[in-house]
mmCIF file of C-alpha atoms and ligand atoms in Angstrom:
data_model
loop_
_atom_site.group_PDB
_atom_site.id
_atom_site.type_symbol
_atom_site.label_atom_id
_atom_site.label_comp_id
_atom_site.label_asym_id
_atom_site.label_seq_id
_atom_site.Cartn_x
_atom_site.Cartn_y
_atom_site.Cartn_z
ATOM 1 C CA MET A 1 6.427 112.585 250.644
ATOM 2 C CA GLU A 2 9.545 114.704 250.316
ATOM 3 C CA LEU A 3 7.969 118.127 249.950
ATOM 4 C CA GLY A 4 4.736 117.257 251.713
ATOM 5 C CA LYS A 5 6.434 116.785 255.018
ATOM 6 C CA ASP A 6 6.916 120.567 255.347
ATOM 7 C CA ILE A 7 3.195 121.206 255.047
ATOM 8 C CA LYS A 8 1.100 121.760 258.226
ATOM 9 C CA CYS A 9 -2.264 121.317 256.503
ATOM 10 C CA VAL A 10 -3.717 121.122 253.020
ATOM 11 C CA LEU A 11 -6.198 123.944 252.303
ATOM 12 C CA PHE A 12 -7.183 123.139 248.787
ATOM 13 C CA ASP A 13 -6.480 119.705 247.348
ATOM 14 C CA VAL A 14 -6.117 118.714 243.673
ATOM 15 C CA GLU A 15 -9.838 118.051 243.255
ATOM 16 C CA ALA A 16 -11.004 121.212 244.915
ATOM 17 C CA ILE A 17 -8.647 123.308 242.740
ATOM 18 C CA ALA A 18 -9.647 121.551 239.576
ATOM 19 C CA ALA A 19 -13.374 122.122 240.286
ATOM 20 C CA ARG A 20 -12.973 125.767 241.119
ATOM 21 C CA VAL A 21 -10.779 126.400 238.036
ATOM 22 C CA LYS A 22 -13.481 124.855 235.877
ATOM 23 C CA GLU A 23 -16.091 127.252 237.372
ATOM 24 C CA LEU A 24 -13.919 130.229 236.826
ATOM 25 C CA GLY A 25 -13.327 129.174 233.210
ATOM 26 C CA ARG A 26 -17.048 128.861 232.688
ATOM 27 C CA GLU A 27 -17.687 132.318 234.265
ATOM 28 C CA ILE A 28 -15.067 133.977 231.987
ATOM 29 C CA SER A 29 -16.446 132.097 228.905
ATOM 30 C CA ARG A 30 -19.902 133.395 229.701
ATOM 31 C CA ASP A 31 -18.844 136.940 230.426
ATOM 32 C CA PHE A 32 -16.786 137.343 227.261
ATOM 33 C CA LYS A 33 -19.043 135.253 224.910
ATOM 34 C CA GLY A 34 -18.174 135.958 221.238
ATOM 35 C CA GLU A 35 -15.068 138.024 222.105
ATOM 36 C CA GLN A 36 -11.414 137.494 222.113
ATOM 37 C CA VAL A 37 -9.536 137.658 225.384
ATOM 38 C CA VAL A 38 -5.829 138.194 226.122
ATOM 39 C CA MET A 39 -4.911 136.189 229.215
ATOM 40 C CA ILE A 40 -1.844 137.534 231.004
ATOM 41 C CA CYS A 41 0.096 135.210 233.373
ATOM 42 C CA ILE A 42 2.035 136.930 236.112
ATOM 43 C CA LEU A 43 5.173 134.790 236.360
ATOM 44 C CA ASN A 44 6.214 132.750 238.161
ATOM 45 C CA GLY A 45 3.547 132.065 240.734
ATOM 46 C CA ALA A 46 0.463 132.070 238.503
ATOM 47 C CA CYS A 47 1.953 129.551 235.991
ATOM 48 C CA PRO A 48 0.168 126.321 237.121
ATOM 49 C CA PHE A 49 -3.165 128.110 237.656
ATOM 50 C CA PHE A 50 -2.821 129.886 234.364
ATOM 51 C CA THR A 51 -2.187 126.815 232.304
ATOM 52 C CA ASP A 52 -5.168 125.040 233.812
ATOM 53 C CA LEU A 53 -7.412 128.146 233.630
ATOM 54 C CA ILE A 54 -6.860 128.838 229.893
ATOM 55 C CA ARG A 55 -7.815 125.212 229.097
ATOM 56 C CA ALA A 56 -11.075 125.676 230.954
ATOM 57 C CA ILE A 57 -12.073 128.680 228.775
ATOM 58 C CA ASP A 58 -14.054 128.213 225.582
ATOM 59 C CA LEU A 59 -13.228 131.416 223.779
ATOM 60 C CA ASP A 60 -10.620 132.828 221.314
ATOM 61 C CA VAL A 61 -7.859 133.109 223.917
ATOM 62 C CA ARG A 62 -4.504 134.649 223.306
ATOM 63 C CA ILE A 63 -1.757 134.408 226.004
ATOM 64 C CA ASP A 64 1.150 136.436 227.149
ATOM 65 C CA PHE A 65 3.414 136.660 230.252
ATOM 66 C CA ILE A 66 4.765 139.352 232.533
ATOM 67 C CA THR A 67 7.200 139.088 235.370
ATOM 68 C CA ALA A 68 6.525 141.305 238.259
ATOM 69 C CA SER A 69 7.809 140.989 241.780
ATOM 70 C CA SER A 70 7.088 142.911 244.924
ATOM 71 C CA TYR A 71 8.659 140.251 247.134
ATOM 72 C CA GLY A 72 12.285 139.880 248.023
ATOM 73 C CA ASN A 73 12.898 136.347 249.140
ATOM 74 C CA ALA A 74 10.875 136.556 252.373
ATOM 75 C CA THR A 75 7.191 136.367 253.332
ATOM 76 C CA GLU A 76 6.692 140.139 253.522
ATOM 77 C CA SER A 77 6.229 142.457 250.625
ATOM 78 C CA SER A 78 9.060 144.987 249.956
ATOM 79 C CA GLY A 79 6.542 147.398 248.543
ATOM 80 C CA ILE A 80 8.618 147.934 245.397
ATOM 81 C CA VAL A 81 7.380 146.347 242.126
ATOM 82 C CA GLN A 82 9.721 145.522 239.475
ATOM 83 C CA ILE A 83 8.910 144.350 235.826
ATOM 84 C CA SER A 84 11.709 142.192 234.664
ATOM 85 C CA ARG A 85 9.874 140.706 231.681
ATOM 86 C CA ASP A 86 7.155 142.798 229.923
ATOM 87 C CA LEU A 87 4.448 141.678 227.563
ATOM 88 C CA ARG A 88 5.177 140.961 223.910
ATOM 89 C CA THR A 89 1.599 141.703 222.887
ATOM 90 C CA ASN A 90 0.008 145.015 222.099
ATOM 91 C CA ILE A 91 -3.032 145.066 224.285
ATOM 92 C CA GLU A 92 -4.578 148.248 222.955
ATOM 93 C CA GLY A 93 -8.280 147.647 222.295
ATOM 94 C CA LYS A 94 -8.172 144.110 223.709
ATOM 95 C CA ASN A 95 -10.033 142.404 226.589
ATOM 96 C CA VAL A 96 -7.350 141.705 229.072
ATOM 97 C CA ILE A 97 -7.548 139.326 231.928
ATOM 98 C CA VAL A 98 -4.671 139.431 234.401
ATOM 99 C CA VAL A 99 -4.076 136.131 236.132
ATOM 100 C CA GLU A 100 -2.333 136.027 239.560
ATOM 101 C CA ASP A 101 -1.729 133.300 242.126
ATOM 102 C CA ILE A 102 -2.560 135.383 245.180
ATOM 103 C CA ILE A 103 -3.491 138.917 246.181
ATOM 104 C CA ASP A 104 -1.995 139.870 249.473
ATOM 105 C CA THR A 105 -1.287 143.549 250.119
ATOM 106 C CA GLY A 106 -2.540 144.364 246.614
ATOM 107 C CA ILE A 107 0.594 146.346 245.848
ATOM 108 C CA THR A 108 1.634 144.160 242.844
ATOM 109 C CA LEU A 109 -1.832 144.241 241.144
ATOM 110 C CA CYS A 110 -2.432 147.887 241.868
ATOM 111 C CA PHE A 111 0.791 148.771 240.219
ATOM 112 C CA LEU A 112 0.174 146.335 237.301
ATOM 113 C CA SER A 113 -3.447 147.454 236.630
ATOM 114 C CA LYS A 114 -2.296 151.042 236.336
ATOM 115 C CA LEU A 115 0.542 150.048 234.040
ATOM 116 C CA LEU A 116 -1.649 147.968 231.762
ATOM 117 C CA SER A 117 -4.643 150.424 231.826
ATOM 118 C CA ALA A 118 -2.338 153.127 230.435
ATOM 119 C CA ARG A 119 -1.955 150.977 227.290
ATOM 120 C CA ASN A 120 -5.672 151.494 226.550
ATOM 121 C CA PRO A 121 -7.128 147.935 226.580
ATOM 122 C CA LYS A 122 -10.821 147.597 225.814
ATOM 123 C CA SER A 123 -11.328 146.097 229.238
ATOM 124 C CA ILE A 124 -9.121 144.856 232.079
ATOM 125 C CA SER A 125 -10.154 142.196 234.620
ATOM 126 C CA ILE A 126 -8.352 140.465 237.370
ATOM 127 C CA CYS A 127 -8.513 136.772 238.152
ATOM 128 C CA THR A 128 -6.734 135.417 241.214
ATOM 129 C CA LEU A 129 -6.680 131.890 242.595
ATOM 130 C CA LEU A 130 -6.368 133.061 246.177
ATOM 131 C CA ASN A 131 -7.452 136.243 247.896
ATOM 132 C CA LYS A 132 -6.030 137.349 251.318
ATOM 133 C CA GLU A 133 -8.343 140.243 251.899
ATOM 134 C CA ALA A 134 -7.388 140.871 255.530
ATOM 135 C CA ARG A 135 -3.898 142.038 254.353
ATOM 136 C CA ARG A 136 -5.044 144.475 251.747
ATOM 137 C CA GLU A 137 -3.233 147.845 251.662
ATOM 138 C CA LYS A 138 -4.176 148.933 248.138
ATOM 139 C CA VAL A 139 -7.645 148.758 246.559
ATOM 140 C CA VAL A 140 -7.806 146.160 243.871
ATOM 141 C CA ASN A 141 -10.952 145.409 241.807
ATOM 142 C CA VAL A 142 -11.037 141.634 241.581
ATOM 143 C CA GLN A 143 -13.564 140.206 239.128
ATOM 144 C CA TYR A 144 -12.671 136.528 239.431
ATOM 145 C CA SER A 145 -11.505 135.073 242.783
ATOM 146 C CA GLY A 146 -10.909 131.346 243.358
ATOM 147 C CA PHE A 147 -10.833 131.103 247.142
ATOM 148 C CA PRO A 148 -10.637 133.612 250.025
ATOM 149 C CA ILE A 149 -8.030 132.678 252.547
ATOM 150 C CA ALA A 150 -7.072 133.786 256.053
ATOM 151 C CA ASP A 151 -3.772 135.505 256.848
ATOM 152 C CA GLU A 152 -1.559 132.421 256.667
ATOM 153 C CA PHE A 153 1.498 131.771 254.490
ATOM 154 C CA VAL A 154 0.587 129.200 251.873
ATOM 155 C CA VAL A 155 2.596 127.312 249.274
ATOM 156 C CA GLY A 156 2.007 124.973 246.402
ATOM 157 C CA TYR A 157 0.286 125.060 242.975
ATOM 158 C CA GLY A 158 2.643 127.852 241.927
ATOM 159 C CA LEU A 159 3.116 129.593 245.269
ATOM 160 C CA ASP A 160 6.556 129.490 246.802
ATOM 161 C CA TYR A 161 8.635 130.125 249.888
ATOM 162 C CA ASN A 162 12.094 131.146 248.691
ATOM 163 C CA GLU A 163 11.279 129.577 245.236
ATOM 164 C CA LYS A 164 10.527 126.242 246.787
ATOM 165 C CA TYR A 165 7.216 124.272 246.824
ATOM 166 C CA ARG A 166 5.840 125.703 243.512
ATOM 167 C CA ASN A 167 5.398 122.154 242.160
ATOM 168 C CA LEU A 168 3.159 120.785 244.957
ATOM 169 C CA PRO A 169 -0.084 119.867 243.234
ATOM 170 C CA TYR A 170 -2.186 121.343 246.135
ATOM 171 C CA VAL A 171 -2.174 124.534 248.231
ATOM 172 C CA GLY A 172 -1.172 124.082 251.889
ATOM 173 C CA VAL A 173 0.044 125.997 254.915
ATOM 174 C CA LEU A 174 3.776 125.837 255.485
ATOM 175 C CA LYS A 175 4.947 124.554 258.901
ATOM 176 C CA GLU A 176 6.159 127.627 261.020
ATOM 177 C CA GLU A 177 9.591 126.089 261.667
ATOM 178 C CA LYS A 178 10.282 126.146 257.875
ATOM 179 C CA TYR A 179 10.308 129.943 257.739
ATOM 180 C CA LEU A 180 11.202 131.061 261.282
HETATM 181 P P1 IMP B 201 1.000 141.671 247.054
HETATM 182 O O1 IMP B 201 1.670 142.681 246.135
HETATM 183 O O2 IMP B 201 1.310 141.918 248.454
HETATM 184 O O3 IMP B 201 -0.452 141.500 246.832
HETATM 185 O O4 IMP B 201 1.739 140.283 246.834
HETATM 186 C C1 IMP B 201 1.424 139.394 245.830
HETATM 187 C C2 IMP B 201 2.590 138.442 245.726
HETATM 188 O O5 IMP B 201 3.073 138.056 247.019
HETATM 189 C C3 IMP B 201 2.093 137.113 245.130
HETATM 190 O O6 IMP B 201 2.201 137.099 243.803
HETATM 191 C C4 IMP B 201 2.962 136.069 245.856
HETATM 192 O O7 IMP B 201 4.134 135.953 245.085
HETATM 193 C C5 IMP B 201 3.356 136.723 247.116
HETATM 194 N N1 IMP B 201 2.563 136.172 248.244
HETATM 195 C C6 IMP B 201 1.710 136.743 249.023
HETATM 196 N N2 IMP B 201 1.207 135.956 249.983
HETATM 197 C C7 IMP B 201 1.819 134.758 249.770
HETATM 198 C C8 IMP B 201 1.673 133.430 250.358
HETATM 199 O O8 IMP B 201 0.947 133.200 251.384
HETATM 200 N N3 IMP B 201 2.468 132.475 249.938
HETATM 201 C C9 IMP B 201 3.316 132.620 248.882
HETATM 202 N N4 IMP B 201 3.395 133.821 248.198
HETATM 203 C C10 IMP B 201 2.760 134.897 248.663
HETATM 204 MG MG1 MG B 202 3.931 135.713 242.755
#
C-alpha cells in the first residue's frame, strides 16, 4: 500500500471508527431530540469525520464550514489561530455543534468557542474524534469525544502531516523517519 507504508501502527481501523461514529451520532440524536442542530465542520481535518457523523444523526441537521488553523506546516502549534473561511450561517439562537478531528493544545477550539459564543447561539457543544488530553494548554469543554489518545502524532481519516495522509481510511501513527 502506497500511503500505508509510512504508518508505524494503526490505532483505529475502519470498523472501530465507524462503530464509534454511530455511537456519537446516537448520543447527539438523543441529547437534542426534537430540536434542530447546526453542525459546524472545522476544515480541512474534520471533513471525513463530519460527513460520516452527520449521516449518523437522526435530527433536523443543518451544516456549515469554517476554516481555522493554528498549525503552520509542522507538528507543533504556532499558537496563532487564523480564520480563512467563516460561516455562512447566522447561528444566533441555534444549537451549534462544532466538529473537530483532534484536540491537542486546545488553542484552536478555545479561540473558536469564544468567537462562536459571541454570536449568541442557543447552545454550543464540541465534538471531537480524537482527544490528546496530555497536551492541553487551554481549557476546552468537550461534550462528545470519540477516542482519547496518547501524545503521538497521528494521521489519516482527515488528519494530515504537511497536508498528506488525509485520505487514509484509518487513523495511524506516522513513522518517525517521516517527520524527523
Ligand atoms: P490545537 O489547537 O493544538 O488543539 O490543535 C488542533 C489542530 O492541530 C488539529 O485540528 C490538527 O489539525 C492539528 N493536530 C494536532 N495533533 C495532531 C496530530 O497528531 N496529527 C495531525 N494533526 C494534529
Ligand atoms: Mg485540523
